[in-house]
Amino acid sequence: IPLKYVSLVALTLQNTGAVLIMRYTRSIPSESQYLTSTAVIVGEFMKVFVSILLILKSGDRLDSVFANPVEFLKTGIPAFLYLVQNNLQYIAVSNMDAATYQVTYQLKILSTALMSVWILNKKISQTKWIALGILTAGVAVVQVSAIPSSQSSKPQPNINLTIGFAATIAACCCSGLAGVYFEKILKKSEVSLWTRNVQLGLYSIVIGMVGYAAEMSGKEALEGGFFHGYTKLTFCSIAVQSFGGIIIAVVIKFADNILKNFATAISIIFSAVISAMFMGFELNGTFLIGVLLVNYAVYLYGRPEAVAIAPIQSDESEKELLMVNSKL
């Protein structure tokens, strides 16, 4: 089985498990006391550690991470874009209701495809563009179906839809650009996959530490310090998330960002169905419509397209053509 398909299946299962574990841990009072900013940093440390082990296993040297300063700086571009994206999402959520934000933010699927065409010169047929549009709509419908009606109808003071839309669109562009640029430097350079993963992880750790320091500025130190509120289950949840970061790098390397979005969409459906079966999550008709749209988009995007075959000339037509040429 090609690694491309193995990695996509693994990403779907990992995303499903990560959402379920996170939903479970944040629903328990004893498991919701840790700071998410510290969880991000710990996850990046885990990812870097695993990537270092894989570098050593492949026979490469650790100094390859810093061997080429230009390549190291290139990896900082997607890390910076992800930072900008996260801040733009915060601005968007503060200026839009939940339903509008969830629908608009799914435009990142189309922005990823547009960036793939622009940066990677990827050819996307009309049928696949239609499939991507349907996928965007399907994921948006599924996400909106999970928002409680009381929350979606609750008025939010001091919101500015213009700022909210602008921030969301900009966040979508940053998401697509970061993913596709990372795909470019993974596929079109001699730096190994695991070296790139270590580089990206180091940038993320520095950014995360700066964010944590800013968050804790002026606040009293928490009991337990950096690991306040951590339990064994917390570490398990972070490890699953970290494993997802490694799988995503493999998917981008051997598949692409567009297929990654399909895998993520399917995992959203899986996690919702499992949550309905075991966690009391209620499914509705809106969710089923979204599921149908996502499934049809997957079918449409993966369907083999007809290839135009040039007509083959018969022997008689070839003879006639030779006679005409000889007279000329």
PDB file of C-alpha atoms in Angstrom, residues 10-203:
ATOM      1  CA  ALA A  10      -3.578   7.453   9.874  1.00  0.00           C
ATOM      2  CA  LEU A  11      -4.323  11.200   9.894  1.00  0.00           C
ATOM      3  CA  THR A  12      -8.075  10.559   9.791  1.00  0.00           C
ATOM      4  CA  LEU A  13      -7.880   8.154  12.742  1.00  0.00           C
ATOM      5  CA  GLN A  14      -5.500  10.407  14.685  1.00  0.00           C
ATOM      6  CA  ASN A  15      -7.679  13.491  14.211  1.00  0.00           C
ATOM      7  CA  THR A  16     -10.738  11.542  15.304  1.00  0.00           C
ATOM      8  CA  GLY A  17      -8.998  10.266  18.430  1.00  0.00           C
ATOM      9  CA  ALA A  18      -7.517  13.674  19.245  1.00  0.00           C
ATOM     10  CA  VAL A  19     -10.901  15.410  19.080  1.00  0.00           C
ATOM     11  CA  LEU A  20     -12.564  12.754  21.236  1.00  0.00           C
ATOM     12  CA  ILE A  21      -9.830  12.814  23.879  1.00  0.00           C
ATOM     13  CA  MET A  22      -9.732  16.611  23.977  1.00  0.00           C
ATOM     14  CA  ARG A  23     -13.527  16.806  24.211  1.00  0.00           C
ATOM     15  CA  TYR A  24     -13.482  14.316  27.066  1.00  0.00           C
ATOM     16  CA  THR A  25     -10.644  15.912  29.002  1.00  0.00           C
ATOM     17  CA  ARG A  26     -12.044  19.451  28.748  1.00  0.00           C
ATOM     18  CA  SER A  27     -15.469  18.230  29.959  1.00  0.00           C
ATOM     19  CA  ILE A  28     -14.024  16.974  33.263  1.00  0.00           C
ATOM     20  CA  PRO A  29     -13.380  19.730  35.849  1.00  0.00           C
ATOM     21  CA  SER A  30     -10.140  18.114  37.011  1.00  0.00           C
ATOM     22  CA  GLU A  31      -8.922  17.890  33.423  1.00  0.00           C
ATOM     23  CA  SER A  32      -9.700  21.454  32.346  1.00  0.00           C
ATOM     24  CA  GLN A  33      -7.376  23.370  34.641  1.00  0.00           C
ATOM     25  CA  TYR A  34      -4.227  23.263  32.552  1.00  0.00           C
ATOM     26  CA  LEU A  35      -3.315  26.130  30.242  1.00  0.00           C
ATOM     27  CA  THR A  36      -3.681  25.350  26.545  1.00  0.00           C
ATOM     28  CA  SER A  37      -0.612  27.490  25.830  1.00  0.00           C
ATOM     29  CA  THR A  38       1.545  25.127  27.889  1.00  0.00           C
ATOM     30  CA  ALA A  39      -0.037  22.106  26.192  1.00  0.00           C
ATOM     31  CA  VAL A  40       1.019  23.459  22.794  1.00  0.00           C
ATOM     32  CA  ILE A  41       4.617  23.888  23.990  1.00  0.00           C
ATOM     33  CA  VAL A  42       4.793  20.389  25.520  1.00  0.00           C
ATOM     34  CA  GLY A  43       3.350  18.937  22.313  1.00  0.00           C
ATOM     35  CA  GLU A  44       6.010  20.646  20.217  1.00  0.00           C
ATOM     36  CA  PHE A  45       8.736  19.293  22.519  1.00  0.00           C
ATOM     37  CA  MET A  46       7.338  15.787  22.021  1.00  0.00           C
ATOM     38  CA  LYS A  47       7.261  16.243  18.258  1.00  0.00           C
ATOM     39  CA  VAL A  48      10.838  17.517  18.175  1.00  0.00           C
ATOM     40  CA  PHE A  49      12.028  14.616  20.358  1.00  0.00           C
ATOM     41  CA  VAL A  50      10.425  11.991  18.107  1.00  0.00           C
ATOM     42  CA  SER A  51      11.742  13.696  14.975  1.00  0.00           C
ATOM     43  CA  ILE A  52      15.280  13.723  16.427  1.00  0.00           C
ATOM     44  CA  LEU A  53      15.036   9.983  17.060  1.00  0.00           C
ATOM     45  CA  LEU A  54      13.916   9.455  13.453  1.00  0.00           C
ATOM     46  CA  ILE A  55      16.811  11.594  12.176  1.00  0.00           C
ATOM     47  CA  LEU A  56      19.284   9.431  14.089  1.00  0.00           C
ATOM     48  CA  LYS A  57      17.569   6.237  12.934  1.00  0.00           C
ATOM     49  CA  SER A  58      17.860   7.339   9.294  1.00  0.00           C
ATOM     50  CA  GLY A  59      21.640   7.716   9.734  1.00  0.00           C
ATOM     51  CA  ASP A  60      21.586  11.489   9.408  1.00  0.00           C
ATOM     52  CA  ARG A  61      23.377  13.871  11.785  1.00  0.00           C
ATOM     53  CA  LEU A  62      21.675  16.256  14.197  1.00  0.00           C
ATOM     54  CA  ASP A  63      23.751  19.179  12.943  1.00  0.00           C
ATOM     55  CA  SER A  64      21.773  18.903   9.689  1.00  0.00           C
ATOM     56  CA  VAL A  65      19.090  20.947  11.451  1.00  0.00           C
ATOM     57  CA  PHE A  66      21.349  24.044  11.429  1.00  0.00           C
ATOM     58  CA  ALA A  67      23.719  23.012   8.615  1.00  0.00           C
ATOM     59  CA  ASN A  68      22.103  25.323   6.077  1.00  0.00           C
ATOM     60  CA  PRO A  69      21.065  28.680   7.610  1.00  0.00           C
ATOM     61  CA  VAL A  70      19.038  29.633   4.523  1.00  0.00           C
ATOM     62  CA  GLU A  71      16.960  26.445   4.705  1.00  0.00           C
ATOM     63  CA  PHE A  72      16.504  26.935   8.453  1.00  0.00           C
ATOM     64  CA  LEU A  73      15.195  30.454   7.859  1.00  0.00           C
ATOM     65  CA  LYS A  74      12.825  29.162   5.161  1.00  0.00           C
ATOM     66  CA  THR A  75      11.157  26.916   7.741  1.00  0.00           C
ATOM     67  CA  GLY A  76      10.501  29.992   9.867  1.00  0.00           C
ATOM     68  CA  ILE A  77       8.116  31.362   7.215  1.00  0.00           C
ATOM     69  CA  PRO A  78       5.282  28.843   7.787  1.00  0.00           C
ATOM     70  CA  ALA A  79       5.873  29.063  11.566  1.00  0.00           C
ATOM     71  CA  PHE A  80       5.393  32.847  11.402  1.00  0.00           C
ATOM     72  CA  LEU A  81       2.313  32.463   9.184  1.00  0.00           C
ATOM     73  CA  TYR A  82       0.739  30.036  11.653  1.00  0.00           C
ATOM     74  CA  LEU A  83       1.350  32.592  14.417  1.00  0.00           C
ATOM     75  CA  VAL A  84      -0.369  35.320  12.377  1.00  0.00           C
ATOM     76  CA  GLN A  85      -3.213  32.912  11.571  1.00  0.00           C
ATOM     77  CA  ASN A  86      -3.845  32.145  15.243  1.00  0.00           C
ATOM     78  CA  ASN A  87      -4.002  35.840  16.120  1.00  0.00           C
ATOM     79  CA  LEU A  88      -6.329  36.568  13.207  1.00  0.00           C
ATOM     80  CA  GLN A  89      -8.631  33.755  14.332  1.00  0.00           C
ATOM     81  CA  TYR A  90      -8.841  35.337  17.779  1.00  0.00           C
ATOM     82  CA  ILE A  91      -9.820  38.676  16.208  1.00  0.00           C
ATOM     83  CA  ALA A  92     -12.373  36.944  13.966  1.00  0.00           C
ATOM     84  CA  VAL A  93     -14.033  35.021  16.799  1.00  0.00           C
ATOM     85  CA  SER A  94     -14.266  38.251  18.818  1.00  0.00           C
ATOM     86  CA  ASN A  95     -16.120  40.022  15.991  1.00  0.00           C
ATOM     87  CA  MET A  96     -18.426  37.310  14.605  1.00  0.00           C
ATOM     88  CA  ASP A  97     -21.035  34.937  15.946  1.00  0.00           C
ATOM     89  CA  ALA A  98     -19.964  31.277  16.148  1.00  0.00           C
ATOM     90  CA  ALA A  99     -22.036  30.032  13.195  1.00  0.00           C
ATOM     91  CA  THR A 100     -20.853  32.731  10.792  1.00  0.00           C
ATOM     92  CA  TYR A 101     -17.241  32.173  11.811  1.00  0.00           C
ATOM     93  CA  GLN A 102     -17.434  28.384  11.357  1.00  0.00           C
ATOM     94  CA  VAL A 103     -18.935  28.761   7.879  1.00  0.00           C
ATOM     95  CA  THR A 104     -16.521  31.456   6.722  1.00  0.00           C
ATOM     96  CA  TYR A 105     -13.412  29.779   8.104  1.00  0.00           C
ATOM     97  CA  GLN A 106     -13.994  26.727   5.907  1.00  0.00           C
ATOM     98  CA  LEU A 107     -12.851  28.885   2.992  1.00  0.00           C
ATOM     99  CA  LYS A 108      -9.364  27.752   4.044  1.00  0.00           C
ATOM    100  CA  ILE A 109     -10.062  24.624   1.963  1.00  0.00           C
ATOM    101  CA  LEU A 110     -10.398  26.723  -1.188  1.00  0.00           C
ATOM    102  CA  SER A 111      -7.499  29.004  -0.222  1.00  0.00           C
ATOM    103  CA  THR A 112      -5.273  25.937   0.096  1.00  0.00           C
ATOM    104  CA  ALA A 113      -6.239  24.827  -3.397  1.00  0.00           C
ATOM    105  CA  LEU A 114      -5.622  28.315  -4.810  1.00  0.00           C
ATOM    106  CA  MET A 115      -2.193  28.481  -3.151  1.00  0.00           C
ATOM    107  CA  SER A 116      -1.364  25.030  -4.554  1.00  0.00           C
ATOM    108  CA  VAL A 117      -2.117  26.288  -8.060  1.00  0.00           C
ATOM    109  CA  TRP A 118      -0.171  29.509  -7.538  1.00  0.00           C
ATOM    110  CA  ILE A 119       2.902  28.205  -5.685  1.00  0.00           C
ATOM    111  CA  LEU A 120       3.163  24.576  -6.802  1.00  0.00           C
ATOM    112  CA  ASN A 121       1.632  24.968 -10.298  1.00  0.00           C
ATOM    113  CA  LYS A 122      -0.812  22.200  -9.421  1.00  0.00           C
ATOM    114  CA  LYS A 123      -3.392  21.389 -12.087  1.00  0.00           C
ATOM    115  CA  ILE A 124      -6.926  21.146 -10.716  1.00  0.00           C
ATOM    116  CA  SER A 125      -9.720  20.202 -13.100  1.00  0.00           C
ATOM    117  CA  GLN A 126     -13.152  21.788 -13.106  1.00  0.00           C
ATOM    118  CA  THR A 127     -14.660  18.667 -11.530  1.00  0.00           C
ATOM    119  CA  LYS A 128     -12.176  18.782  -8.665  1.00  0.00           C
ATOM    120  CA  TRP A 129     -12.896  22.477  -8.072  1.00  0.00           C
ATOM    121  CA  ILE A 130     -16.589  21.611  -7.792  1.00  0.00           C
ATOM    122  CA  ALA A 131     -15.701  18.825  -5.348  1.00  0.00           C
ATOM    123  CA  LEU A 132     -13.677  21.271  -3.238  1.00  0.00           C
ATOM    124  CA  GLY A 133     -16.594  23.716  -3.196  1.00  0.00           C
ATOM    125  CA  ILE A 134     -18.947  20.963  -2.046  1.00  0.00           C
ATOM    126  CA  LEU A 135     -16.447  19.874   0.602  1.00  0.00           C
ATOM    127  CA  THR A 136     -16.230  23.449   1.906  1.00  0.00           C
ATOM    128  CA  ALA A 137     -20.012  23.644   2.165  1.00  0.00           C
ATOM    129  CA  GLY A 138     -20.266  20.186   3.738  1.00  0.00           C
ATOM    130  CA  VAL A 139     -17.699  20.853   6.461  1.00  0.00           C
ATOM    131  CA  ALA A 140     -19.309  24.217   7.215  1.00  0.00           C
ATOM    132  CA  VAL A 141     -22.720  22.561   7.610  1.00  0.00           C
ATOM    133  CA  VAL A 142     -21.298  19.853   9.895  1.00  0.00           C
ATOM    134  CA  GLN A 143     -19.524  22.445  12.045  1.00  0.00           C
ATOM    135  CA  VAL A 144     -22.614  24.653  12.343  1.00  0.00           C
ATOM    136  CA  SER A 145     -24.781  21.644  13.298  1.00  0.00           C
ATOM    137  CA  ALA A 146     -22.595  21.169  16.388  1.00  0.00           C
ATOM    138  CA  ILE A 147     -23.221  24.699  17.682  1.00  0.00           C
ATOM    139  CA  PRO A 148     -25.987  24.851  20.314  1.00  0.00           C
ATOM    140  CA  SER A 149     -28.949  26.922  19.159  1.00  0.00           C
ATOM    141  CA  SER A 150     -28.755  29.024  22.317  1.00  0.00           C
ATOM    142  CA  GLN A 151     -25.165  29.947  21.513  1.00  0.00           C
ATOM    143  CA  SER A 152     -25.756  30.721  17.833  1.00  0.00           C
ATOM    144  CA  SER A 153     -28.742  32.973  18.597  1.00  0.00           C
ATOM    145  CA  LYS A 154     -27.141  34.727  21.543  1.00  0.00           C
ATOM    146  CA  PRO A 155     -26.436  38.384  20.692  1.00  0.00           C
ATOM    147  CA  GLN A 156     -22.815  39.457  20.983  1.00  0.00           C
ATOM    148  CA  PRO A 157     -22.105  43.064  21.943  1.00  0.00           C
ATOM    149  CA  ASN A 158     -19.312  45.112  20.418  1.00  0.00           C
ATOM    150  CA  ILE A 159     -18.880  42.968  17.324  1.00  0.00           C
ATOM    151  CA  ASN A 160     -17.813  44.300  13.942  1.00  0.00           C
ATOM    152  CA  LEU A 161     -18.703  41.973  11.085  1.00  0.00           C
ATOM    153  CA  THR A 162     -16.467  43.814   8.624  1.00  0.00           C
ATOM    154  CA  ILE A 163     -13.420  43.288  10.841  1.00  0.00           C
ATOM    155  CA  GLY A 164     -14.544  39.726  11.558  1.00  0.00           C
ATOM    156  CA  PHE A 165     -14.880  38.799   7.883  1.00  0.00           C
ATOM    157  CA  ALA A 166     -11.585  40.476   6.988  1.00  0.00           C
ATOM    158  CA  ALA A 167      -9.747  38.665   9.786  1.00  0.00           C
ATOM    159  CA  THR A 168     -11.292  35.309   8.822  1.00  0.00           C
ATOM    160  CA  ILE A 169     -10.398  35.670   5.147  1.00  0.00           C
ATOM    161  CA  ALA A 170      -6.863  36.715   6.078  1.00  0.00           C
ATOM    162  CA  ALA A 171      -6.601  33.728   8.443  1.00  0.00           C
ATOM    163  CA  CYS A 172      -7.753  31.416   5.638  1.00  0.00           C
ATOM    164  CA  CYS A 173      -5.089  32.837   3.331  1.00  0.00           C
ATOM    165  CA  CYS A 174      -2.392  32.424   6.002  1.00  0.00           C
ATOM    166  CA  SER A 175      -3.498  28.841   6.600  1.00  0.00           C
ATOM    167  CA  GLY A 176      -3.350  27.966   2.902  1.00  0.00           C
ATOM    168  CA  LEU A 177      -0.082  29.801   2.296  1.00  0.00           C
ATOM    169  CA  ALA A 178       1.651  28.257   5.330  1.00  0.00           C
ATOM    170  CA  GLY A 179       0.595  24.721   4.443  1.00  0.00           C
ATOM    171  CA  VAL A 180       1.446  24.962   0.752  1.00  0.00           C
ATOM    172  CA  TYR A 181       4.776  26.714   1.361  1.00  0.00           C
ATOM    173  CA  PHE A 182       5.723  24.004   3.860  1.00  0.00           C
ATOM    174  CA  GLU A 183       4.771  21.438   1.214  1.00  0.00           C
ATOM    175  CA  LYS A 184       7.034  23.197  -1.282  1.00  0.00           C
ATOM    176  CA  ILE A 185      10.097  23.194   0.966  1.00  0.00           C
ATOM    177  CA  LEU A 186       9.431  19.569   1.926  1.00  0.00           C
ATOM    178  CA  LYS A 187       9.184  18.320  -1.636  1.00  0.00           C
ATOM    179  CA  LYS A 188      11.564  20.629  -3.496  1.00  0.00           C
ATOM    180  CA  SER A 189      14.662  20.658  -1.322  1.00  0.00           C
ATOM    181  CA  GLU A 190      17.221  18.123  -0.158  1.00  0.00           C
ATOM    182  CA  VAL A 191      16.494  18.720   3.541  1.00  0.00           C
ATOM    183  CA  SER A 192      14.912  15.581   5.016  1.00  0.00           C
ATOM    184  CA  LEU A 193      11.351  15.402   6.311  1.00  0.00           C
ATOM    185  CA  TRP A 194      12.411  14.904   9.935  1.00  0.00           C
ATOM    186  CA  THR A 195      14.949  17.713   9.815  1.00  0.00           C
ATOM    187  CA  ARG A 196      12.204  20.064   8.610  1.00  0.00           C
ATOM    188  CA  ASN A 197       9.970  18.814  11.408  1.00  0.00           C
ATOM    189  CA  VAL A 198      12.624  19.616  14.028  1.00  0.00           C
ATOM    190  CA  GLN A 199      13.165  23.079  12.538  1.00  0.00           C
ATOM    191  CA  LEU A 200       9.441  23.865  12.523  1.00  0.00           C
ATOM    192  CA  GLY A 201       9.104  22.500  16.056  1.00  0.00           C
ATOM    193  CA  LEU A 202      11.910  24.708  17.365  1.00  0.00           C
ATOM    194  CA  TYR A 203      10.287  27.811  15.898  1.00  0.00           C
TER     195      TYR A 203
END
